[in-house]
Short mmCIF file of C-alpha atoms and ligand atoms in Angstrom, two decimals:
data_model
loop_
_atom_site.label_atom_id
_atom_site.label_comp_id
_atom_site.label_asym_id
_atom_site.label_seq_id
_atom_site.Cartn_x
_atom_site.Cartn_y
_atom_site.Cartn_z
CA MET A 1 9.44 -23.81 -14.03
CA ALA A 2 7.02 -22.15 -11.63
CA SER A 3 4.81 -24.42 -9.54
CA PRO A 4 1.14 -23.81 -9.96
CA LEU A 5 0.83 -23.80 -6.16
CA LEU A 6 2.94 -20.67 -5.75
CA PRO A 7 2.17 -17.03 -6.56
CA PRO A 8 3.40 -16.04 -10.01
CA VAL A 9 7.09 -15.24 -10.12
CA MET A 10 7.87 -12.12 -12.18
CA HIS A 11 11.35 -13.07 -13.16
CA SER A 12 13.61 -15.56 -14.86
CA LYS A 13 17.03 -16.49 -13.62
CA GLU A 14 18.84 -14.15 -15.95
CA SER A 15 21.44 -11.56 -15.14
CA SER A 16 19.10 -8.59 -15.13
CA THR A 17 15.84 -9.23 -13.34
CA PRO A 18 13.71 -6.73 -11.42
CA PHE A 19 15.03 -8.23 -8.16
CA ARG A 20 18.66 -7.98 -9.10
CA ALA A 21 18.08 -4.48 -10.30
CA ARG A 22 16.46 -3.57 -6.95
CA GLN A 23 19.35 -5.14 -5.07
CA ALA A 24 21.80 -3.09 -7.14
CA ARG A 25 19.80 0.11 -6.38
CA LEU A 26 19.90 -0.76 -2.69
CA ARG A 27 23.65 -1.31 -2.72
CA ALA A 28 24.18 1.98 -4.48
CA LEU A 29 22.06 3.72 -1.82
CA MET A 30 23.93 1.83 0.96
CA GLU A 31 27.20 3.11 -0.40
CA THR A 32 25.93 6.73 -0.58
CA ARG A 33 24.62 6.61 2.95
CA ARG A 34 27.59 4.63 4.26
CA VAL A 35 25.49 1.72 5.43
CA PRO A 36 27.72 -1.40 5.41
CA ALA A 37 24.90 -4.01 5.40
CA VAL A 38 21.16 -4.26 6.01
CA LEU A 39 19.36 -6.96 7.96
CA VAL A 40 15.88 -7.09 6.48
CA THR A 41 13.03 -8.52 8.59
CA HIS A 42 10.01 -6.65 7.09
CA LEU A 43 8.43 -9.21 4.81
CA PRO A 44 7.23 -6.83 2.06
CA ASN A 45 10.84 -5.60 1.81
CA ILE A 46 12.12 -9.16 1.54
CA ARG A 47 9.57 -9.80 -1.22
CA TYR A 48 10.52 -6.56 -2.96
CA LEU A 49 14.21 -7.42 -2.99
CA THR A 50 14.16 -11.18 -3.64
CA GLY A 51 10.72 -12.26 -4.89
CA PHE A 52 10.23 -14.60 -1.88
CA THR A 53 6.60 -14.39 -0.70
CA GLY A 54 6.65 -16.65 2.41
CA SER A 55 5.43 -15.54 5.84
CA ALA A 56 8.80 -15.96 7.65
CA GLY A 57 12.33 -15.15 6.61
CA ILE A 58 15.41 -12.99 7.33
CA LEU A 59 17.46 -11.38 4.64
CA TRP A 60 20.95 -10.03 4.93
CA MET A 61 22.12 -7.67 2.23
CA GLY A 62 25.85 -7.19 2.34
CA PRO A 63 27.95 -5.05 0.02
CA ARG A 64 28.34 -7.94 -2.44
CA VAL A 65 26.24 -10.91 -1.40
CA GLY A 66 22.76 -11.46 -0.03
CA ASN A 67 21.52 -14.32 2.13
CA LEU A 68 17.99 -15.43 2.87
CA TRP A 69 17.34 -17.61 5.93
CA VAL A 70 14.07 -19.59 5.95
CA ASP A 71 12.62 -22.43 8.02
CA PRO A 72 12.05 -25.86 6.39
CA ARG A 73 8.40 -25.00 5.46
CA TYR A 74 9.76 -22.49 3.00
CA THR A 75 12.99 -24.02 1.68
CA LEU A 76 11.62 -25.17 -1.67
CA GLN A 77 9.52 -22.04 -2.18
CA ALA A 78 12.41 -19.69 -1.35
CA ARG A 79 14.77 -21.58 -3.72
CA GLU A 80 12.18 -21.36 -6.50
CA GLN A 81 11.08 -17.73 -6.02
CA SER A 82 14.10 -15.88 -4.82
CA ASP A 83 16.58 -14.30 -7.07
CA GLY A 84 20.09 -12.91 -6.53
CA VAL A 85 20.49 -14.27 -2.99
CA GLU A 86 21.61 -17.56 -1.40
CA VAL A 87 18.93 -19.48 0.49
CA PHE A 88 19.78 -21.14 3.83
CA GLU A 89 17.43 -23.61 5.48
CA GLU A 90 17.39 -23.20 9.27
CA LYS A 91 15.87 -25.91 11.42
CA GLY A 92 16.95 -24.25 14.68
CA GLY A 93 15.39 -20.82 14.09
CA ILE A 94 16.13 -18.28 11.37
CA LEU A 95 17.28 -15.57 13.72
CA LYS A 96 19.81 -17.93 15.27
CA GLY A 97 20.92 -19.09 11.82
CA ALA A 98 21.50 -15.51 10.66
CA ALA A 99 23.39 -14.56 13.85
CA THR A 100 25.63 -17.63 13.62
CA TRP A 101 26.51 -16.87 10.01
CA LEU A 102 27.25 -13.20 10.76
CA LYS A 103 29.54 -14.26 13.64
CA LYS A 104 31.32 -16.94 11.62
CA ASN A 105 31.90 -14.49 8.73
CA GLY A 106 33.24 -11.74 10.90
CA VAL A 107 30.46 -9.28 10.08
CA ASN A 108 30.78 -6.46 12.61
CA ALA A 109 28.24 -3.86 11.45
CA ALA A 110 24.74 -3.88 9.97
CA SER A 111 21.65 -1.76 10.12
CA PHE A 112 18.34 -3.30 11.14
CA GLU A 113 14.73 -2.36 10.55
CA ALA A 114 13.95 -0.68 13.88
CA SER A 115 10.19 -0.36 13.22
CA ASN A 116 9.86 -4.06 12.51
CA LEU A 117 12.31 -6.12 14.64
CA THR A 118 10.90 -6.58 18.15
CA TYR A 119 12.99 -5.92 21.30
CA ALA A 120 13.04 -9.62 22.08
CA GLN A 121 14.26 -10.48 18.59
CA PHE A 122 16.89 -7.75 18.77
CA GLN A 123 18.21 -9.13 22.06
CA HIS A 124 18.15 -12.67 20.76
CA LEU A 125 20.19 -11.64 17.71
CA HIS A 126 22.59 -9.65 19.80
CA ASN A 127 23.15 -12.51 22.22
CA GLU A 128 23.75 -15.05 19.40
CA ALA A 129 25.95 -12.80 17.27
CA GLY A 130 28.09 -11.52 20.15
CA ASP A 131 29.33 -8.14 21.14
CA SER A 132 31.46 -7.61 18.07
CA LEU A 133 28.37 -7.01 15.91
CA GLN A 134 27.23 -3.41 15.91
CA LEU A 135 23.53 -3.22 15.08
CA THR A 136 22.33 0.28 14.14
CA PRO A 137 18.66 1.30 13.58
CA GLY A 138 18.16 1.67 9.86
CA GLU A 139 16.87 4.69 7.92
CA GLY A 140 14.23 2.93 5.84
CA LEU A 141 16.38 2.66 2.72
CA ILE A 142 14.25 -0.02 1.10
CA GLU A 143 11.02 1.94 1.76
CA GLU A 144 12.75 4.82 0.05
CA LEU A 145 13.52 2.74 -3.02
CA ARG A 146 9.97 1.49 -3.13
CA ILE A 147 8.65 5.02 -3.65
CA VAL A 148 9.54 4.64 -7.35
CA LYS A 149 7.90 1.61 -8.89
CA ASP A 150 9.39 -0.34 -11.82
CA ARG A 151 7.46 -1.34 -14.87
CA GLY A 152 6.33 -4.71 -13.48
CA GLU A 153 5.13 -3.10 -10.28
CA ILE A 154 3.14 -0.44 -12.17
CA GLU A 155 1.50 -3.11 -14.32
CA ALA A 156 0.52 -5.09 -11.22
CA ILE A 157 -1.03 -2.00 -9.55
CA ARG A 158 -2.74 -1.09 -12.84
CA LYS A 159 -4.42 -4.51 -12.87
CA ALA A 160 -5.41 -4.25 -9.25
CA GLY A 161 -6.87 -0.81 -9.94
CA LYS A 162 -8.80 -2.05 -12.93
CA VAL A 163 -10.35 -4.88 -10.93
CA THR A 164 -11.21 -2.51 -8.07
CA ALA A 165 -12.88 -0.01 -10.42
CA GLU A 166 -14.79 -2.69 -12.34
CA VAL A 167 -16.11 -4.33 -9.23
CA PHE A 168 -17.53 -1.03 -7.95
CA SER A 169 -18.87 0.04 -11.37
CA ASP A 170 -20.64 -3.35 -11.81
CA LEU A 171 -22.12 -3.14 -8.34
CA LEU A 172 -23.27 0.45 -8.56
CA PRO A 173 -26.61 -0.16 -10.38
CA GLN A 174 -27.55 -2.71 -7.69
CA ILE A 175 -27.00 -0.46 -4.68
CA ARG A 176 -30.33 0.38 -3.08
CA PRO A 177 -31.93 1.04 0.28
CA GLY A 178 -32.42 -2.09 2.39
CA LEU A 179 -29.11 -3.73 1.58
CA ILE A 180 -26.81 -4.48 4.56
CA GLU A 181 -23.38 -2.89 4.82
CA GLN A 182 -21.69 -6.21 5.67
CA ASP A 183 -23.38 -7.97 2.77
CA LEU A 184 -22.17 -5.30 0.32
CA ALA A 185 -18.63 -5.57 1.65
CA ALA A 186 -18.71 -9.38 1.30
CA GLU A 187 -20.08 -9.11 -2.21
CA ILE A 188 -17.32 -6.63 -3.15
CA GLU A 189 -14.58 -8.94 -1.86
CA PHE A 190 -16.16 -12.01 -3.52
CA ARG A 191 -16.30 -10.22 -6.86
CA MET A 192 -12.66 -9.10 -6.55
CA ARG A 193 -11.59 -12.72 -6.18
CA LYS A 194 -13.83 -13.77 -9.09
CA LYS A 195 -11.98 -11.28 -11.21
CA GLY A 196 -8.63 -12.84 -10.34
CA ALA A 197 -7.56 -10.84 -7.25
CA GLU A 198 -5.85 -12.62 -4.34
CA GLY A 199 -8.35 -10.81 -2.17
CA ALA A 200 -9.00 -7.45 -0.66
CA ALA A 201 -5.93 -5.39 0.16
CA PHE A 202 -7.63 -4.23 3.36
CA GLU A 203 -10.97 -4.62 5.07
CA THR A 204 -13.54 -3.13 2.66
CA ILE A 205 -15.41 -0.17 4.11
CA VAL A 206 -19.13 0.28 3.51
CA ALA A 207 -20.42 2.97 5.81
CA SER A 208 -23.86 4.56 5.47
CA GLY A 209 -25.67 7.49 6.96
CA PRO A 210 -24.20 8.87 10.18
CA ARG A 211 -21.66 5.98 10.16
CA SER A 212 -20.02 7.47 7.03
CA ALA A 213 -18.71 10.19 9.35
CA TYR A 214 -16.17 7.68 10.70
CA PRO A 215 -13.27 7.81 8.26
CA HIS A 216 -12.35 4.16 8.98
CA ALA A 217 -15.72 2.60 9.74
CA ARG A 218 -16.06 -1.19 9.69
CA PRO A 219 -19.11 -2.47 7.77
CA SER A 220 -21.91 -3.22 10.19
CA ALA A 221 -25.33 -4.97 10.21
CA LYS A 222 -26.91 -1.62 9.40
CA ALA A 223 -29.20 -1.44 6.35
CA LEU A 224 -28.77 1.34 3.82
CA GLN A 225 -31.62 3.84 3.93
CA GLU A 226 -33.05 6.37 1.55
CA CYS A 227 -31.52 9.85 1.56
CA GLU A 228 -28.26 8.68 3.06
CA LEU A 229 -24.64 9.10 2.03
CA VAL A 230 -22.70 5.82 1.68
CA ILE A 231 -18.91 5.56 1.56
CA PHE A 232 -17.33 2.60 -0.22
CA ASP A 233 -13.58 2.22 0.28
CA LEU A 234 -12.17 -0.82 -1.49
CA GLY A 235 -9.00 -2.18 -3.03
CA ALA A 236 -8.01 -5.43 -4.69
CA ILE A 237 -4.64 -7.06 -4.25
CA LEU A 238 -3.15 -8.72 -7.36
CA ASN A 239 0.27 -10.33 -7.73
CA GLY A 240 1.02 -8.90 -4.28
CA TYR A 241 0.18 -5.28 -5.32
CA ALA A 242 -2.68 -3.23 -3.96
CA ALA A 243 -5.01 -0.54 -5.25
CA ASP A 244 -7.09 1.81 -3.14
CA MET A 245 -10.26 3.62 -4.16
CA THR A 246 -13.17 5.37 -2.40
CA ARG A 247 -16.48 6.42 -3.86
CA THR A 248 -19.36 8.14 -2.03
CA VAL A 249 -22.93 7.76 -3.25
CA PHE A 250 -26.22 9.27 -2.21
CA LEU A 251 -29.39 7.21 -2.15
CA GLY A 252 -32.23 9.40 -3.44
CA GLU A 253 -32.62 13.00 -4.55
CA PRO A 254 -29.79 14.95 -2.86
CA THR A 255 -30.47 18.25 -1.14
CA ARG A 256 -28.63 21.35 -2.23
CA ARG A 257 -26.35 21.03 0.73
CA VAL A 258 -25.35 17.44 -0.16
CA ARG A 259 -24.75 18.45 -3.76
CA SER A 260 -22.50 21.33 -2.77
CA LEU A 261 -20.55 19.19 -0.31
CA TYR A 262 -20.01 16.52 -2.97
CA SER A 263 -18.87 19.05 -5.52
CA ALA A 264 -16.43 20.61 -2.99
CA VAL A 265 -14.81 17.23 -2.22
CA LEU A 266 -14.65 16.35 -5.88
CA LYS A 267 -13.04 19.71 -6.78
CA SER A 268 -10.53 19.23 -3.96
CA GLN A 269 -9.64 15.74 -5.18
CA GLU A 270 -9.42 16.71 -8.83
CA GLY A 271 -7.40 19.81 -8.03
CA ALA A 272 -4.95 17.80 -5.90
CA ILE A 273 -4.57 15.18 -8.68
CA ARG A 274 -3.91 17.91 -11.27
CA SER A 275 -1.13 19.27 -9.07
CA ILE A 276 0.77 15.99 -9.24
CA HIS A 277 3.91 15.98 -11.36
CA ASP A 278 7.39 14.56 -11.32
CA SER A 279 9.13 16.30 -8.41
CA THR A 280 6.01 17.85 -6.71
CA PRO A 281 6.57 17.79 -2.92
CA THR A 282 3.86 15.64 -1.33
CA GLY A 283 3.07 18.38 1.20
CA GLU A 284 2.17 20.62 -1.72
CA ILE A 285 -0.51 18.16 -2.97
CA ASP A 286 -1.94 18.06 0.52
CA SER A 287 -2.18 21.84 0.70
CA VAL A 288 -3.89 22.04 -2.70
CA ALA A 289 -6.61 19.63 -1.47
CA ARG A 290 -6.92 21.51 1.85
CA ARG A 291 -7.02 24.99 0.27
CA ILE A 292 -9.97 24.05 -1.98
CA LEU A 293 -11.97 22.75 0.96
CA ALA A 294 -11.03 25.70 3.14
CA LYS A 295 -12.40 28.08 0.47
CA GLN A 296 -15.81 26.41 1.02
CA ARG A 297 -15.38 26.70 4.81
CA LEU A 298 -14.99 22.93 5.01
CA GLY A 299 -11.37 22.82 6.05
CA LYS A 300 -12.05 21.81 9.66
CA TYR A 301 -13.96 18.69 8.54
CA PHE A 302 -10.99 17.32 6.62
CA THR A 303 -9.34 15.49 9.47
CA HIS A 304 -6.74 13.17 7.84
CA SER A 305 -3.90 13.50 5.41
CA THR A 306 -4.57 13.68 1.69
CA GLY A 307 -3.03 10.32 0.68
CA HIS A 308 -0.28 7.75 0.90
CA GLY A 309 1.94 5.60 -1.23
CA VAL A 310 0.55 2.25 -2.30
CA GLY A 311 2.25 -0.86 -3.71
CA LEU A 312 3.24 -4.05 -1.90
CA GLU A 313 1.59 -2.51 1.12
CA ILE A 314 -1.65 -0.58 1.28
CA HIS A 315 0.00 2.23 3.19
CA GLU A 316 3.63 2.92 2.32
CA LYS A 317 5.83 5.87 1.72
CA PRO A 318 5.42 8.71 0.85
CA ARG A 319 2.70 10.29 2.99
CA LEU A 320 0.80 13.14 1.38
CA GLY A 321 0.39 15.24 4.49
CA LYS A 322 0.97 18.69 5.93
CA GLY A 323 4.59 19.87 5.64
CA GLU A 324 5.84 16.66 3.95
CA THR A 325 8.87 17.46 1.77
CA THR A 326 9.38 14.11 -0.02
CA CYS A 327 9.14 14.78 -3.78
CA LEU A 328 7.12 12.50 -6.06
CA LYS A 329 9.00 10.98 -8.92
CA SER A 330 7.92 9.56 -12.18
CA GLY A 331 6.90 5.99 -11.28
CA SER A 332 5.50 6.84 -7.84
CA VAL A 333 2.02 5.56 -7.06
CA VAL A 334 -0.06 7.41 -4.44
CA THR A 335 -3.60 7.81 -3.35
CA VAL A 336 -5.39 11.16 -3.31
CA GLU A 337 -8.33 10.98 -0.89
CA PRO A 338 -9.65 14.21 0.63
CA GLY A 339 -12.83 13.76 2.74
CA ILE A 340 -15.07 15.63 5.07
CA TYR A 341 -16.74 14.14 8.13
CA MET A 342 -19.58 15.72 10.04
CA GLU A 343 -20.76 14.10 13.24
CA GLY A 344 -24.39 13.08 13.14
CA PHE A 345 -24.73 13.95 9.48
CA GLY A 346 -22.27 11.77 7.57
CA GLY A 347 -19.10 11.90 5.54
CA LEU A 348 -17.91 12.09 1.94
CA ARG A 349 -14.57 10.91 0.59
CA ILE A 350 -13.34 10.44 -2.95
CA GLU A 351 -10.13 8.47 -3.46
CA ASP A 352 -8.13 7.29 -6.45
CA THR A 353 -4.84 5.49 -6.88
CA VAL A 354 -2.72 7.75 -9.11
CA LEU A 355 0.47 6.98 -11.04
CA VAL A 356 2.92 9.84 -11.40
CA GLY A 357 3.82 9.63 -15.09
CA SER A 358 6.42 11.60 -16.96
CA GLU A 359 3.57 13.41 -18.70
CA GLY A 360 1.50 13.98 -15.56
CA PRO A 361 -0.88 12.04 -13.32
CA GLU A 362 -2.71 8.91 -14.49
CA ILE A 363 -5.68 7.54 -12.48
CA LEU A 364 -5.31 3.75 -12.00
CA THR A 365 -8.79 3.27 -10.43
CA PRO A 366 -10.97 4.55 -13.32
CA ALA A 367 -14.48 4.26 -11.85
CA SER A 368 -16.86 7.13 -12.60
CA LYS A 369 -17.33 9.88 -10.04
CA GLU A 370 -20.30 11.26 -11.97
CA HIS A 371 -22.83 8.53 -11.12
CA TRP A 372 -22.91 9.21 -7.45
CA VAL A 373 -26.68 9.83 -7.12
CA ILE A 374 -28.74 6.66 -7.01
CA SER A 375 -32.35 7.48 -7.45
ZN1 ZN B 1 -9.00 3.71 0.75
ZN1 ZN B 2 -6.16 5.16 1.14
#
């Protein structure tokens, strides 16, 4: 039985659980790519494969068995949460424990997560395991698997998206000049938790006036003023899964210029979302968004990529950027977030988290984009 102290576990110890299914998919991919074993140190990947949510652990995925090394703080939790792997408690350091086991069992080849393991850890592992162990930088196999979400993951992101959209929609009628950016960000994060989220998936952005021209502004002590654009970028995290949404509002009667800028960004975002289908290359979605803005001579103000995958991490594969060839698949969840940023004037961005369904795109952050003028 799950302890009330631990995050919910989405499995039972049966033969086919999401975690065992993911492990099987990984092993199939390992076989295709001729990867003998994977040493997993990136925690979201460990969670994805085993269900273990602790803040330290090393996972070894061999062709038939999987081992998870944890320190004594996490032994009980790992035994309760993890599925399909054997848990080892290591009092003398998990890296050393893993290396000793690999040496003792004659393992001579494994790939490791080069973008995660530090050089010091790599050396430590190498020294402990001995020269017979060949460690090769990995190709991001687990990240590749995570591009297609299973049913449980989609449900978790759907819930996170619903909370995110509701929090913004509830707050919208209360947004007015005089409120402080930091207070609004705090209020958003408080309301997410009140609605059952574990928290914010990233630092909430509330950026007003000229500050909205910074794509990744941190909320400041600035007060919202009349006739300003305000960007809200928020996302709840629920059962470990994130959502990501941006809305831009205008405080007061917008000028013709502001109206036409908003309509251009909205058209770009909606056009890009409509282009999403099973097997669309992500670079194609990016060019749809870019083309629509370029037609309005706004292309040069769109300075970042169109979107990113979202799931256990707020930014994960695939990237929706120029020239990207990864194809979306039914079950992928990505953001679509074109924006334009003009120094001294302000910025506008509209972002949704979108599920690639077999029948087309589905928006998982259903907050209105119509009510953007606050008079
Ligand atoms: Zn965002
Ligand atoms: Zn985003």
